[in-house]
Amino acid sequence: MKHCLLTLFLFCSLNTLAQGSLEGDRLALVALYNSAGGSGWYNNTGWIIPGSPGDNPCGWYGITCRGGRITEVNLPDVDMIGFIPAQIGNLTELTYLNFSGYGTTEFSQGLSGSLPVELFSLTKIEYLNLWGHFFNETNVELLGSLTKLRYLGITPFWNIPSSIGNLVNLENLDFSNGDAFAGSGSITIPASIGNLKKLKTLNMKAAGISGDIPTEIGDLANLELLDLTRNFSLTGNYLLN
């Protein structure tokens, strides 16, 4: 029993020490690889899985490090399938995360399930692109906690949360669906979208938006591009179909 407790203690201690370190970052990538079908990615060059403590992940495909920590994970269109693991929260210096990929095609089922709560602890993140995957509604309200975001891309299969209005630094917002199919026609836009005064592009093409376009969109004085095409349930906006 004492041996088992000592082993458990050492395991927990190593995990605690790994947090806030390059080793913690490496463990997050190992978890991602295992949960998101890494062995089937079209490019996983340099990824050493499971690897050993002390392996340096900074040369792995899609990974950028600065100051001895991972700051960017850029893995678009690698044919991810599975889910985002809770260990994503280890990447505490992350400013850029791109998992975008057209998971709605016959070639990839994409990521699904819930967005992990731990994702929303990454408060330094400025670019988040999860477009093209099938995340459910659980935890989407927490998107509003990532207040440093300048770019957000995600395909909604749920009503857009009112907390989106907290993202006051946002310049580009992509809630579009792919051209392969249009959304269900049951997604609404919250009035809080009018809080995004820095927004330059708003793409909701084929997202399945229904009902009225909130008049608060008219408050977006810096908006340069607005795409609401292929939303066939928009009330009274016939030119947008």
PDB file of N, CA and C in Angstrom, residues 178-240:
ATOM      1  N   GLY A 178     -19.857  25.557 -44.239  1.00  0.00           N
ATOM      2  CA  GLY A 178     -19.239  25.293 -45.537  1.00  0.00           C
ATOM      3  C   GLY A 178     -20.238  25.322 -46.672  1.00  0.00           C
ATOM      4  N   ASP A 179     -19.720  25.409 -47.876  1.00  0.00           N
ATOM      5  CA  ASP A 179     -20.579  25.420 -49.051  1.00  0.00           C
ATOM      6  C   ASP A 179     -21.205  24.054 -49.323  1.00  0.00           C
ATOM      7  N   ALA A 180     -20.705  23.017 -48.637  1.00  0.00           N
ATOM      8  CA  ALA A 180     -21.254  21.684 -48.883  1.00  0.00           C
ATOM      9  C   ALA A 180     -22.693  21.560 -48.407  1.00  0.00           C
ATOM     10  N   PHE A 181     -23.051  22.332 -47.395  1.00  0.00           N
ATOM     11  CA  PHE A 181     -24.434  22.317 -46.929  1.00  0.00           C
ATOM     12  C   PHE A 181     -24.701  23.575 -46.134  1.00  0.00           C
ATOM     13  N   ALA A 182     -25.938  23.981 -46.119  1.00  0.00           N
ATOM     14  CA  ALA A 182     -26.328  25.146 -45.315  1.00  0.00           C
ATOM     15  C   ALA A 182     -26.778  24.684 -43.943  1.00  0.00           C
ATOM     16  N   GLY A 183     -26.767  25.593 -43.002  1.00  0.00           N
ATOM     17  CA  GLY A 183     -27.163  25.260 -41.640  1.00  0.00           C
ATOM     18  C   GLY A 183     -28.644  24.959 -41.522  1.00  0.00           C
ATOM     19  N   SER A 184     -29.067  24.654 -40.302  1.00  0.00           N
ATOM     20  CA  SER A 184     -30.420  24.156 -40.083  1.00  0.00           C
ATOM     21  C   SER A 184     -31.483  25.249 -40.125  1.00  0.00           C
ATOM     22  N   GLY A 185     -31.075  26.507 -40.090  1.00  0.00           N
ATOM     23  CA  GLY A 185     -32.046  27.581 -40.101  1.00  0.00           C
ATOM     24  C   GLY A 185     -32.658  27.850 -38.751  1.00  0.00           C
ATOM     25  N   SER A 186     -31.948  27.512 -37.681  1.00  0.00           N
ATOM     26  CA  SER A 186     -32.498  27.690 -36.343  1.00  0.00           C
ATOM     27  C   SER A 186     -31.544  28.419 -35.403  1.00  0.00           C
ATOM     28  N   ILE A 187     -30.558  29.107 -35.934  1.00  0.00           N
ATOM     29  CA  ILE A 187     -29.551  29.792 -35.131  1.00  0.00           C
ATOM     30  C   ILE A 187     -29.851  31.285 -35.118  1.00  0.00           C
ATOM     31  N   THR A 188     -29.801  31.887 -33.943  1.00  0.00           N
ATOM     32  CA  THR A 188     -30.092  33.312 -33.833  1.00  0.00           C
ATOM     33  C   THR A 188     -28.841  34.112 -33.495  1.00  0.00           C
ATOM     34  N   ILE A 189     -28.828  35.382 -33.896  1.00  0.00           N
ATOM     35  CA  ILE A 189     -27.725  36.308 -33.615  1.00  0.00           C
ATOM     36  C   ILE A 189     -28.119  37.156 -32.414  1.00  0.00           C
ATOM     37  N   PRO A 190     -27.300  37.212 -31.363  1.00  0.00           N
ATOM     38  CA  PRO A 190     -27.659  38.015 -30.196  1.00  0.00           C
ATOM     39  C   PRO A 190     -27.435  39.509 -30.445  1.00  0.00           C
ATOM     40  N   ALA A 191     -28.209  40.335 -29.774  1.00  0.00           N
ATOM     41  CA  ALA A 191     -28.053  41.784 -29.900  1.00  0.00           C
ATOM     42  C   ALA A 191     -26.686  42.251 -29.415  1.00  0.00           C
ATOM     43  N   SER A 192     -26.040  41.463 -28.526  1.00  0.00           N
ATOM     44  CA  SER A 192     -24.737  41.852 -27.975  1.00  0.00           C
ATOM     45  C   SER A 192     -23.650  41.923 -29.022  1.00  0.00           C
ATOM     46  N   ILE A 193     -23.922  41.413 -30.222  1.00  0.00           N
ATOM     47  CA  ILE A 193     -22.922  41.504 -31.284  1.00  0.00           C
ATOM     48  C   ILE A 193     -22.587  42.960 -31.600  1.00  0.00           C
ATOM     49  N   GLY A 194     -23.492  43.856 -31.259  1.00  0.00           N
ATOM     50  CA  GLY A 194     -23.254  45.280 -31.482  1.00  0.00           C
ATOM     51  C   GLY A 194     -22.150  45.855 -30.608  1.00  0.00           C
ATOM     52  N   ASN A 195     -21.675  45.080 -29.608  1.00  0.00           N
ATOM     53  CA  ASN A 195     -20.586  45.541 -28.748  1.00  0.00           C
ATOM     54  C   ASN A 195     -19.220  45.444 -29.416  1.00  0.00           C
ATOM     55  N   LEU A 196     -19.148  44.734 -30.538  1.00  0.00           N
ATOM     56  CA  LEU A 196     -17.856  44.441 -31.155  1.00  0.00           C
ATOM     57  C   LEU A 196     -17.431  45.593 -32.068  1.00  0.00           C
ATOM     58  N   LYS A 197     -17.097  46.703 -31.455  1.00  0.00           N
ATOM     59  CA  LYS A 197     -16.861  47.947 -32.188  1.00  0.00           C
ATOM     60  C   LYS A 197     -15.635  47.895 -33.099  1.00  0.00           C
ATOM     61  N   LYS A 198     -14.683  46.969 -32.820  1.00  0.00           N
ATOM     62  CA  LYS A 198     -13.474  46.870 -33.638  1.00  0.00           C
ATOM     63  C   LYS A 198     -13.633  45.905 -34.813  1.00  0.00           C
ATOM     64  N   LEU A 199     -14.796  45.271 -34.914  1.00  0.00           N
ATOM     65  CA  LEU A 199     -15.001  44.231 -35.919  1.00  0.00           C
ATOM     66  C   LEU A 199     -14.906  44.788 -37.335  1.00  0.00           C
ATOM     67  N   LYS A 200     -14.090  44.097 -38.160  1.00  0.00           N
ATOM     68  CA  LYS A 200     -13.925  44.486 -39.563  1.00  0.00           C
ATOM     69  C   LYS A 200     -14.597  43.501 -40.517  1.00  0.00           C
ATOM     70  N   THR A 201     -14.571  42.207 -40.176  1.00  0.00           N
ATOM     71  CA  THR A 201     -15.225  41.205 -41.023  1.00  0.00           C
ATOM     72  C   THR A 201     -16.149  40.337 -40.173  1.00  0.00           C
ATOM     73  N   LEU A 202     -17.331  40.093 -40.692  1.00  0.00           N
ATOM     74  CA  LEU A 202     -18.324  39.241 -40.043  1.00  0.00           C
ATOM     75  C   LEU A 202     -18.876  38.292 -41.102  1.00  0.00           C
ATOM     76  N   ASN A 203     -18.485  37.023 -41.007  1.00  0.00           N
ATOM     77  CA  ASN A 203     -18.858  36.024 -41.999  1.00  0.00           C
ATOM     78  C   ASN A 203     -19.778  34.995 -41.356  1.00  0.00           C
ATOM     79  N   MET A 204     -21.038  35.003 -41.788  1.00  0.00           N
ATOM     80  CA  MET A 204     -22.011  34.026 -41.305  1.00  0.00           C
ATOM     81  C   MET A 204     -22.662  33.312 -42.477  1.00  0.00           C
ATOM     82  N   LYS A 205     -21.926  33.149 -43.543  1.00  0.00           N
ATOM     83  CA  LYS A 205     -22.465  32.514 -44.746  1.00  0.00           C
ATOM     84  C   LYS A 205     -22.934  31.090 -44.456  1.00  0.00           C
ATOM     85  N   ALA A 206     -24.174  30.796 -44.832  1.00  0.00           N
ATOM     86  CA  ALA A 206     -24.757  29.455 -44.728  1.00  0.00           C
ATOM     87  C   ALA A 206     -24.713  28.895 -43.325  1.00  0.00           C
ATOM     88  N   ALA A 207     -24.738  29.764 -42.316  1.00  0.00           N
ATOM     89  CA  ALA A 207     -24.639  29.296 -40.934  1.00  0.00           C
ATOM     90  C   ALA A 207     -25.970  28.798 -40.382  1.00  0.00           C
ATOM     91  N   GLY A 208     -27.051  29.017 -41.106  1.00  0.00           N
ATOM     92  CA  GLY A 208     -28.362  28.605 -40.614  1.00  0.00           C
ATOM     93  C   GLY A 208     -28.994  29.640 -39.708  1.00  0.00           C
ATOM     94  N   ILE A 209     -28.662  30.913 -39.949  1.00  0.00           N
ATOM     95  CA  ILE A 209     -29.215  32.005 -39.152  1.00  0.00           C
ATOM     96  C   ILE A 209     -30.699  32.166 -39.476  1.00  0.00           C
ATOM     97  N   SER A 210     -31.517  32.360 -38.441  1.00  0.00           N
ATOM     98  CA  SER A 210     -32.947  32.552 -38.651  1.00  0.00           C
ATOM     99  C   SER A 210     -33.414  33.811 -37.934  1.00  0.00           C
ATOM    100  N   GLY A 211     -34.628  34.220 -38.244  1.00  0.00           N
ATOM    101  CA  GLY A 211     -35.217  35.379 -37.588  1.00  0.00           C
ATOM    102  C   GLY A 211     -34.671  36.693 -38.127  1.00  0.00           C
ATOM    103  N   ASP A 212     -34.821  37.737 -37.319  1.00  0.00           N
ATOM    104  CA  ASP A 212     -34.395  39.072 -37.734  1.00  0.00           C
ATOM    105  C   ASP A 212     -32.897  39.269 -37.506  1.00  0.00           C
ATOM    106  N   ILE A 213     -32.288  40.052 -38.385  1.00  0.00           N
ATOM    107  CA  ILE A 213     -30.924  40.515 -38.143  1.00  0.00           C
ATOM    108  C   ILE A 213     -31.013  41.604 -37.086  1.00  0.00           C
ATOM    109  N   PRO A 214     -30.283  41.487 -35.973  1.00  0.00           N
ATOM    110  CA  PRO A 214     -30.392  42.518 -34.940  1.00  0.00           C
ATOM    111  C   PRO A 214     -29.950  43.882 -35.459  1.00  0.00           C
ATOM    112  N   THR A 215     -30.687  44.893 -35.119  1.00  0.00           N
ATOM    113  CA  THR A 215     -30.361  46.239 -35.586  1.00  0.00           C
ATOM    114  C   THR A 215     -29.010  46.699 -35.051  1.00  0.00           C
ATOM    115  N   GLU A 216     -28.530  46.079 -33.966  1.00  0.00           N
ATOM    116  CA  GLU A 216     -27.247  46.449 -33.375  1.00  0.00           C
ATOM    117  C   GLU A 216     -26.073  46.227 -34.317  1.00  0.00           C
ATOM    118  N   ILE A 217     -26.247  45.401 -35.356  1.00  0.00           N
ATOM    119  CA  ILE A 217     -25.185  45.248 -36.349  1.00  0.00           C
ATOM    120  C   ILE A 217     -24.867  46.591 -36.996  1.00  0.00           C
ATOM    121  N   GLY A 218     -25.853  47.455 -37.035  1.00  0.00           N
ATOM    122  CA  GLY A 218     -25.634  48.798 -37.579  1.00  0.00           C
ATOM    123  C   GLY A 218     -24.694  49.641 -36.750  1.00  0.00           C
ATOM    124  N   ASP A 219     -24.392  49.203 -35.517  1.00  0.00           N
ATOM    125  CA  ASP A 219     -23.469  49.935 -34.655  1.00  0.00           C
ATOM    126  C   ASP A 219     -22.007  49.603 -34.948  1.00  0.00           C
ATOM    127  N   LEU A 220     -21.762  48.644 -35.829  1.00  0.00           N
ATOM    128  CA  LEU A 220     -20.394  48.201 -36.109  1.00  0.00           C
ATOM    129  C   LEU A 220     -19.773  49.127 -37.158  1.00  0.00           C
ATOM    130  N   ALA A 221     -19.301  50.275 -36.681  1.00  0.00           N
ATOM    131  CA  ALA A 221     -18.851  51.338 -37.590  1.00  0.00           C
ATOM    132  C   ALA A 221     -17.611  50.956 -38.385  1.00  0.00           C
ATOM    133  N   ASN A 222     -16.802  50.009 -37.901  1.00  0.00           N
ATOM    134  CA  ASN A 222     -15.565  49.624 -38.589  1.00  0.00           C
ATOM    135  C   ASN A 222     -15.745  48.426 -39.516  1.00  0.00           C
ATOM    136  N   LEU A 223     -16.980  47.933 -39.623  1.00  0.00           N
ATOM    137  CA  LEU A 223     -17.232  46.738 -40.421  1.00  0.00           C
ATOM    138  C   LEU A 223     -16.980  47.007 -41.905  1.00  0.00           C
ATOM    139  N   GLU A 224     -16.132  46.160 -42.509  1.00  0.00           N
ATOM    140  CA  GLU A 224     -15.804  46.289 -43.923  1.00  0.00           C
ATOM    141  C   GLU A 224     -16.419  45.174 -44.762  1.00  0.00           C
ATOM    142  N   LEU A 225     -16.663  44.018 -44.135  1.00  0.00           N
ATOM    143  CA  LEU A 225     -17.235  42.879 -44.859  1.00  0.00           C
ATOM    144  C   LEU A 225     -18.284  42.203 -43.998  1.00  0.00           C
ATOM    145  N   LEU A 226     -19.497  42.078 -44.535  1.00  0.00           N
ATOM    146  CA  LEU A 226     -20.593  41.375 -43.872  1.00  0.00           C
ATOM    147  C   LEU A 226     -21.181  40.385 -44.859  1.00  0.00           C
ATOM    148  N   ASP A 227     -21.121  39.087 -44.531  1.00  0.00           N
ATOM    149  CA  ASP A 227     -21.652  38.051 -45.410  1.00  0.00           C
ATOM    150  C   ASP A 227     -22.699  37.239 -44.657  1.00  0.00           C
ATOM    151  N   LEU A 228     -23.956  37.437 -45.038  1.00  0.00           N
ATOM    152  CA  LEU A 228     -25.067  36.685 -44.469  1.00  0.00           C
ATOM    153  C   LEU A 228     -25.789  35.883 -45.555  1.00  0.00           C
ATOM    154  N   THR A 229     -25.117  35.631 -46.670  1.00  0.00           N
ATOM    155  CA  THR A 229     -25.734  34.904 -47.769  1.00  0.00           C
ATOM    156  C   THR A 229     -26.009  33.459 -47.386  1.00  0.00           C
ATOM    157  N   ARG A 230     -26.986  32.879 -48.086  1.00  0.00           N
ATOM    158  CA  ARG A 230     -27.397  31.484 -47.907  1.00  0.00           C
ATOM    159  C   ARG A 230     -27.941  31.205 -46.519  1.00  0.00           C
ATOM    160  N   ASN A 231     -28.548  32.212 -45.919  1.00  0.00           N
ATOM    161  CA  ASN A 231     -29.319  32.015 -44.693  1.00  0.00           C
ATOM    162  C   ASN A 231     -30.785  32.214 -45.061  1.00  0.00           C
ATOM    163  N   PHE A 232     -31.451  31.148 -45.412  1.00  0.00           N
ATOM    164  CA  PHE A 232     -32.750  31.244 -46.076  1.00  0.00           C
ATOM    165  C   PHE A 232     -33.909  31.522 -45.132  1.00  0.00           C
ATOM    166  N   SER A 233     -33.642  31.573 -43.812  1.00  0.00           N
ATOM    167  CA  SER A 233     -34.726  31.810 -42.852  1.00  0.00           C
ATOM    168  C   SER A 233     -34.657  33.202 -42.234  1.00  0.00           C
ATOM    169  N   LEU A 234     -33.841  34.078 -42.810  1.00  0.00           N
ATOM    170  CA  LEU A 234     -33.762  35.440 -42.291  1.00  0.00           C
ATOM    171  C   LEU A 234     -35.044  36.182 -42.601  1.00  0.00           C
ATOM    172  N   THR A 235     -35.689  36.730 -41.581  1.00  0.00           N
ATOM    173  CA  THR A 235     -36.964  37.383 -41.754  1.00  0.00           C
ATOM    174  C   THR A 235     -36.824  38.719 -42.472  1.00  0.00           C
ATOM    175  N   GLY A 236     -37.506  38.835 -43.619  1.00  0.00           N
ATOM    176  CA  GLY A 236     -37.582  40.114 -44.301  1.00  0.00           C
ATOM    177  C   GLY A 236     -36.293  40.587 -44.946  1.00  0.00           C
ATOM    178  N   ASN A 237     -35.318  39.679 -45.148  1.00  0.00           N
ATOM    179  CA  ASN A 237     -34.059  40.084 -45.752  1.00  0.00           C
ATOM    180  C   ASN A 237     -33.824  39.282 -47.033  1.00  0.00           C
ATOM    181  N   TYR A 238     -34.680  39.508 -47.990  1.00  0.00           N
ATOM    182  CA  TYR A 238     -34.715  38.683 -49.173  1.00  0.00           C
ATOM    183  C   TYR A 238     -33.462  38.817 -50.029  1.00  0.00           C
ATOM    184  N   LEU A 239     -32.784  39.959 -49.947  1.00  0.00           N
ATOM    185  CA  LEU A 239     -31.582  40.154 -50.755  1.00  0.00           C
ATOM    186  C   LEU A 239     -30.406  39.347 -50.232  1.00  0.00           C
ATOM    187  N   LEU A 240     -30.533  38.776 -49.036  1.00  0.00           N
ATOM    188  CA  LEU A 240     -29.432  38.034 -48.456  1.00  0.00           C
ATOM    189  C   LEU A 240     -29.475  36.547 -48.816  1.00  0.00           C
TER     190      LEU A 240
END
